[in-house]
Structure formats: C-alpha cells, structure tokens
Amino acid sequence: MSISLAGVRAPNSERLFYQAMVLSIIAAIVLGFSRSFFLRPLFPGVPSPAEAWFYVHGALFTLWLALLFTQVSLVGAGKVALHRRLGAAGYAIAPLMVAMGLIGAVIAARRPGGFIGIPAPPLAFMVVPTYEILLFALLAGAALAWRRAPQVHKRLIILASITLIEPAAARWPFEPYISSPPLAFWTQGAFLIPLVAWDIYSRKRPHPATLVGAVLLLTEAPLREMIAHTPQWMAFARWSTGLLG
C-alpha cells in the first residue's frame, strides 16, 4: 500500500513543485518590471525607455510568461494533449524574443546616455543583455528540441525562464539590487537551489539538464566580464551599433 500511495503522490508533488517554480519566476520578473512596464502609469518618476521597441519587447516577453503559466496549469489539470499542442507556440515566441532582445541591446547601447540607470560604458555593458538573451536562446531551443523527453524538457524550460530574472532583479524597487546589479546575478542563481533540491528529493541526484543549466547560469557573470573589455567585443559592439545609423 505504501508503494502505491507513493506512486500517486509523486506526480502530484512534481506538478506542485513546477507550478511553484513558475509562479516564483513570474513574480520575480513582474516585481522587477512593475514600475517601468507593467504599472508604468503609476510611477511616472521612474526612468523608462523612450523607444516603443522596448514596450513591444516587454509584451512579447510577457507572452512567454503567460504561455509558461498556461502550460504548467494545463499539466496540473491533466490536460497533457492540449499542453503539447499549445507548446508549439514556443517555436514562434522564443525566436522572436531572441531577435527583439538582441536588437534592443543594440538600441540601448547606442543611446547618448547608454543603458538606463547603468553607469558602465554602454558598448562594454552591451555584453550583459546580449549574453543573457543568447543563453535564453540556447536553453529554450534545447527545451523545444527535447519536447518528447518530459523530464529534460521541463527542467530546460525552467532554466531558460530563470535567465530572465537577472534584469528584473536589478530593477526591484528596493536596495541593494538597484545600486548593486551584480547581486541581481546571484539572486537569479538562487532560483537554481529549489531545482537542485527537487532533483535530490525526487531522484536522489541532480538531473543532467539541471547540472548543465546550473553551470551555464553560474559562469555567466565571470564570462561576460572576461568578454566585455576585449578588443574583439568592442569591435563587434561598435559595428553592431553602427548598423542602426
């Protein structure tokens, strides 16, 4: 009887875990962008991009979060077939997110004042959003490629969505995240802890997808720092910003 009950509980606990992860990720992102995007009219004093591009960009990323929430809700409701059909939307949304994110980084880097609220040189700092969106592309693309391997797919989707947390955490409306963006990187990394803990609880060891994603996320900041000031990156940054005139 205990084996049978354990078999029933495990799928339910797994659904609850992923639902909690998705809600936590969405909450972190919405909190970060609440004043400059989601609730912008209520915070007229908060610096926000002047370019319309970033509001289309924000709407598209919000669509990804909505799809993420819908998908985990469908699985929780046992509507797996609909979940799989709707998942095809990811093939359209993810590439658009990558394109919008990369072009947005170039637009921000070529502004006279550079990135809003970031005192770093714009061309050097451009490596941060560029690296982040390419990492999202890698993890989201892998998740879509492994759609038929549920345990790999769901972890990669969570990991891809975690890459969106750092820019949001850097905008949380309280210290120290606004004044110390590097701490936003560690806030993002903290979202790996429950994923690793779930793996250990459910399968006694971290899943290979979790390990690969953790390495990619935790090496992001030092690799960005290494790349940012190289002659090759600066040449690329000058070239790419020059494409917009």
Short mmCIF file of C-alpha atoms in Angstrom, two decimals:
data_model
loop_
_atom_site.label_atom_id
_atom_site.label_comp_id
_atom_site.label_asym_id
_atom_site.label_seq_id
_atom_site.Cartn_x
_atom_site.Cartn_y
_atom_site.Cartn_z
CA MET A 1 0.00 0.00 0.00
CA SER A 2 2.80 2.47 0.83
CA ILE A 3 4.41 1.90 -2.59
CA SER A 4 1.10 2.51 -4.31
CA LEU A 5 0.45 5.73 -2.38
CA ALA A 6 3.97 6.96 -3.09
CA GLY A 7 3.34 6.40 -6.78
CA VAL A 8 0.22 8.56 -6.56
CA ARG A 9 1.84 11.34 -4.54
CA ALA A 10 4.94 11.73 -6.68
CA PRO A 11 3.21 13.07 -9.81
CA ASN A 12 1.12 15.47 -7.70
CA SER A 13 4.14 16.76 -5.80
CA GLU A 14 6.00 17.19 -9.08
CA ARG A 15 3.17 19.27 -10.53
CA LEU A 16 3.05 21.39 -7.39
CA PHE A 17 6.80 21.93 -7.48
CA TYR A 18 6.84 23.13 -11.09
CA GLN A 19 3.77 25.30 -10.54
CA ALA A 20 5.51 26.93 -7.57
CA MET A 21 8.68 27.46 -9.60
CA VAL A 22 6.80 29.07 -12.47
CA LEU A 23 4.83 31.35 -10.15
CA SER A 24 8.03 32.37 -8.33
CA ILE A 25 9.79 33.20 -11.60
CA ILE A 26 6.82 35.21 -12.86
CA ALA A 27 6.55 37.07 -9.53
CA ALA A 28 10.26 37.99 -9.59
CA ILE A 29 10.02 39.31 -13.15
CA VAL A 30 6.75 41.20 -12.68
CA LEU A 31 8.08 42.81 -9.49
CA GLY A 32 11.21 43.97 -11.28
CA PHE A 33 9.44 45.47 -14.27
CA SER A 34 6.31 46.64 -12.46
CA ARG A 35 7.33 50.30 -12.25
CA SER A 36 8.88 50.66 -15.70
CA PHE A 37 6.47 48.45 -17.67
CA PHE A 38 3.53 46.66 -16.06
CA LEU A 39 2.40 49.58 -13.88
CA ARG A 40 4.28 52.36 -15.64
CA PRO A 41 1.46 54.97 -15.49
CA LEU A 42 1.52 54.73 -11.69
CA PHE A 43 5.25 55.53 -11.49
CA PRO A 44 5.88 58.48 -13.82
CA GLY A 45 9.08 59.36 -11.98
CA VAL A 46 10.79 56.02 -12.66
CA PRO A 47 13.16 56.21 -15.67
CA SER A 48 11.81 54.17 -18.58
CA PRO A 49 12.90 53.65 -22.19
CA ALA A 50 11.60 56.25 -24.63
CA GLU A 51 11.71 53.85 -27.59
CA ALA A 52 8.48 51.98 -28.45
CA TRP A 53 10.64 48.95 -29.29
CA PHE A 54 11.03 48.09 -25.62
CA TYR A 55 7.30 48.00 -24.96
CA VAL A 56 6.77 45.56 -27.82
CA HIS A 57 9.75 43.64 -26.42
CA GLY A 58 8.12 43.65 -22.97
CA ALA A 59 4.79 42.48 -24.36
CA LEU A 60 6.48 39.60 -26.15
CA PHE A 61 8.35 38.50 -23.04
CA THR A 62 5.09 38.76 -21.09
CA LEU A 63 3.55 36.42 -23.67
CA TRP A 64 6.29 33.90 -22.86
CA LEU A 65 5.43 34.13 -19.16
CA ALA A 66 1.74 33.73 -19.94
CA LEU A 67 2.49 30.65 -22.04
CA LEU A 68 4.68 29.27 -19.25
CA PHE A 69 1.89 29.72 -16.70
CA THR A 70 -0.73 28.25 -19.04
CA GLN A 71 1.41 25.23 -19.83
CA VAL A 72 2.15 24.34 -16.23
CA SER A 73 -1.54 24.87 -15.38
CA LEU A 74 -2.63 22.52 -18.18
CA VAL A 75 -0.30 19.80 -16.92
CA GLY A 76 -1.61 20.34 -13.40
CA ALA A 77 -5.14 19.90 -14.71
CA GLY A 78 -4.17 16.71 -16.53
CA LYS A 79 -4.69 18.25 -20.00
CA VAL A 80 -1.42 16.96 -21.38
CA ALA A 81 -2.58 16.70 -25.00
CA LEU A 82 -3.60 20.37 -25.06
CA HIS A 83 -0.32 21.25 -23.33
CA ARG A 84 1.60 19.59 -26.16
CA ARG A 85 -0.40 21.30 -28.89
CA LEU A 86 -0.10 24.71 -27.31
CA GLY A 87 3.62 24.17 -26.76
CA ALA A 88 4.16 24.60 -30.49
CA ALA A 89 3.67 28.34 -29.91
CA GLY A 90 7.07 28.34 -28.27
CA TYR A 91 8.67 27.77 -31.66
CA ALA A 92 7.37 31.19 -32.74
CA ILE A 93 7.69 33.12 -29.49
CA ALA A 94 11.23 32.14 -28.48
CA PRO A 95 12.96 33.20 -31.74
CA LEU A 96 11.07 36.50 -31.71
CA MET A 97 12.19 37.08 -28.12
CA VAL A 98 15.80 36.48 -29.09
CA ALA A 99 15.62 38.83 -32.08
CA MET A 100 13.84 41.55 -30.07
CA GLY A 101 16.29 41.18 -27.19
CA LEU A 102 19.41 41.40 -29.35
CA ILE A 103 18.17 44.42 -31.29
CA GLY A 104 17.03 46.04 -28.04
CA ALA A 105 20.54 45.68 -26.62
CA VAL A 106 21.95 47.48 -29.66
CA ILE A 107 19.34 50.27 -29.43
CA ALA A 108 20.13 50.83 -25.74
CA ALA A 109 23.90 50.75 -26.28
CA ARG A 110 23.79 53.46 -28.94
CA ARG A 111 21.75 55.93 -26.85
CA PRO A 112 23.69 59.06 -25.83
CA GLY A 113 23.18 58.09 -22.19
CA GLY A 114 23.57 54.36 -22.73
CA PHE A 115 21.61 51.86 -20.66
CA ILE A 116 19.13 53.48 -18.26
CA GLY A 117 20.46 53.53 -14.71
CA ILE A 118 23.71 51.77 -15.67
CA PRO A 119 26.85 53.92 -15.24
CA ALA A 120 29.04 51.41 -17.12
CA PRO A 121 30.28 52.24 -20.64
CA PRO A 122 27.40 51.24 -22.98
CA LEU A 123 29.44 49.26 -25.51
CA ALA A 124 31.07 47.19 -22.78
CA PHE A 125 27.80 46.70 -20.88
CA MET A 126 26.04 45.55 -24.05
CA VAL A 127 27.63 42.16 -23.46
CA VAL A 128 25.29 41.61 -20.48
CA PRO A 129 21.91 41.61 -22.27
CA THR A 130 23.47 40.01 -25.35
CA TYR A 131 24.88 37.11 -23.34
CA GLU A 132 21.64 36.72 -21.39
CA ILE A 133 19.42 36.50 -24.45
CA LEU A 134 21.78 34.08 -26.19
CA LEU A 135 21.77 31.88 -23.09
CA PHE A 136 17.98 32.01 -23.10
CA ALA A 137 18.05 31.01 -26.78
CA LEU A 138 20.31 28.05 -26.05
CA LEU A 139 18.23 26.72 -23.15
CA ALA A 140 14.83 27.41 -24.72
CA GLY A 141 15.95 25.89 -28.02
CA ALA A 142 17.20 22.79 -26.21
CA ALA A 143 13.90 22.56 -24.30
CA LEU A 144 11.92 22.64 -27.55
CA ALA A 145 14.24 20.07 -29.09
CA TRP A 146 13.65 17.73 -26.12
CA ARG A 147 9.88 18.10 -26.04
CA ARG A 148 9.48 14.31 -26.18
CA ALA A 149 11.66 13.85 -23.08
CA PRO A 150 9.47 15.41 -20.36
CA GLN A 151 11.99 15.32 -17.52
CA VAL A 152 14.60 17.08 -19.67
CA HIS A 153 12.11 19.42 -21.33
CA LYS A 154 10.53 20.80 -18.16
CA ARG A 155 13.88 21.47 -16.49
CA LEU A 156 15.25 23.27 -19.54
CA ILE A 157 12.12 25.43 -19.80
CA ILE A 158 12.52 26.44 -16.16
CA LEU A 159 16.23 27.15 -16.67
CA ALA A 160 15.52 29.24 -19.78
CA SER A 161 12.97 31.27 -17.84
CA ILE A 162 15.40 31.75 -14.94
CA THR A 163 17.73 33.62 -17.33
CA LEU A 164 15.10 36.39 -17.47
CA ILE A 165 15.33 37.06 -13.72
CA GLU A 166 18.61 38.99 -13.50
CA PRO A 167 17.45 42.11 -15.40
CA ALA A 168 14.24 42.04 -13.38
CA ALA A 169 16.01 41.65 -10.02
CA ALA A 170 18.28 44.57 -10.91
CA ARG A 171 15.08 46.69 -11.05
CA TRP A 172 13.47 45.52 -7.82
CA PRO A 173 12.22 48.67 -6.05
CA PHE A 174 14.43 48.32 -3.00
CA GLU A 175 18.09 48.09 -2.12
CA PRO A 176 20.60 46.58 -2.69
CA TYR A 177 19.63 45.39 -6.17
CA ILE A 178 19.28 48.76 -7.87
CA SER A 179 22.64 50.02 -6.59
CA SER A 180 24.48 46.72 -6.95
CA PRO A 181 23.49 44.91 -10.17
CA PRO A 182 25.96 42.02 -9.54
CA LEU A 183 23.75 40.93 -6.65
CA ALA A 184 20.94 40.52 -9.16
CA PHE A 185 23.06 37.82 -10.78
CA TRP A 186 23.23 35.91 -7.50
CA THR A 187 19.50 36.41 -6.98
CA GLN A 188 18.97 34.75 -10.33
CA GLY A 189 21.34 31.96 -9.33
CA ALA A 190 19.37 31.39 -6.12
CA PHE A 191 16.49 30.10 -8.23
CA LEU A 192 18.67 27.09 -9.04
CA ILE A 193 18.58 25.97 -5.41
CA PRO A 194 14.99 24.65 -5.37
CA LEU A 195 15.53 22.94 -8.72
CA VAL A 196 18.59 21.09 -7.43
CA ALA A 197 16.78 20.32 -4.16
CA TRP A 198 13.84 18.87 -6.09
CA ASP A 199 16.17 16.66 -8.12
CA ILE A 200 17.81 15.31 -4.98
CA TYR A 201 14.41 14.74 -3.35
CA SER A 202 12.81 13.10 -6.39
CA ARG A 203 15.70 11.20 -7.95
CA LYS A 204 18.48 11.26 -5.30
CA ARG A 205 20.86 13.23 -7.53
CA PRO A 206 20.81 16.32 -9.76
CA HIS A 207 19.42 15.75 -13.23
CA PRO A 208 22.00 16.20 -16.04
CA ALA A 209 19.88 19.00 -17.54
CA THR A 210 19.91 20.81 -14.19
CA LEU A 211 23.67 20.45 -13.91
CA VAL A 212 24.33 21.76 -17.40
CA GLY A 213 21.95 24.67 -16.87
CA ALA A 214 23.49 25.50 -13.49
CA VAL A 215 26.99 25.61 -14.97
CA LEU A 216 25.82 27.88 -17.79
CA LEU A 217 23.99 30.23 -15.41
CA LEU A 218 26.67 30.40 -12.72
CA THR A 219 29.52 31.03 -15.17
CA GLU A 220 27.57 33.75 -16.97
CA ALA A 221 28.81 36.76 -14.97
CA PRO A 222 32.55 35.93 -14.98
CA LEU A 223 32.47 35.07 -18.69
CA ARG A 224 30.66 38.31 -19.50
CA GLU A 225 33.26 40.24 -17.56
CA MET A 226 36.05 38.49 -19.46
CA ILE A 227 34.46 39.25 -22.83
CA ALA A 228 33.28 42.81 -22.20
CA HIS A 229 36.62 44.59 -22.47
CA THR A 230 38.29 42.52 -25.17
CA PRO A 231 39.19 44.25 -28.44
CA GLN A 232 37.07 41.70 -30.31
CA TRP A 233 33.94 42.52 -28.31
CA MET A 234 34.45 46.27 -28.56
CA ALA A 235 34.90 45.97 -32.32
CA PHE A 236 31.71 43.92 -32.58
CA ALA A 237 29.80 46.37 -30.36
CA ARG A 238 30.88 49.36 -32.44
CA TRP A 239 29.98 47.54 -35.64
CA SER A 240 26.56 46.39 -34.43
CA THR A 241 25.54 49.78 -33.03
CA GLY A 242 26.67 51.36 -36.28
CA LEU A 243 24.19 49.24 -38.21
CA LEU A 244 21.35 51.37 -36.88
CA GLY A 245 22.84 54.53 -38.25
#
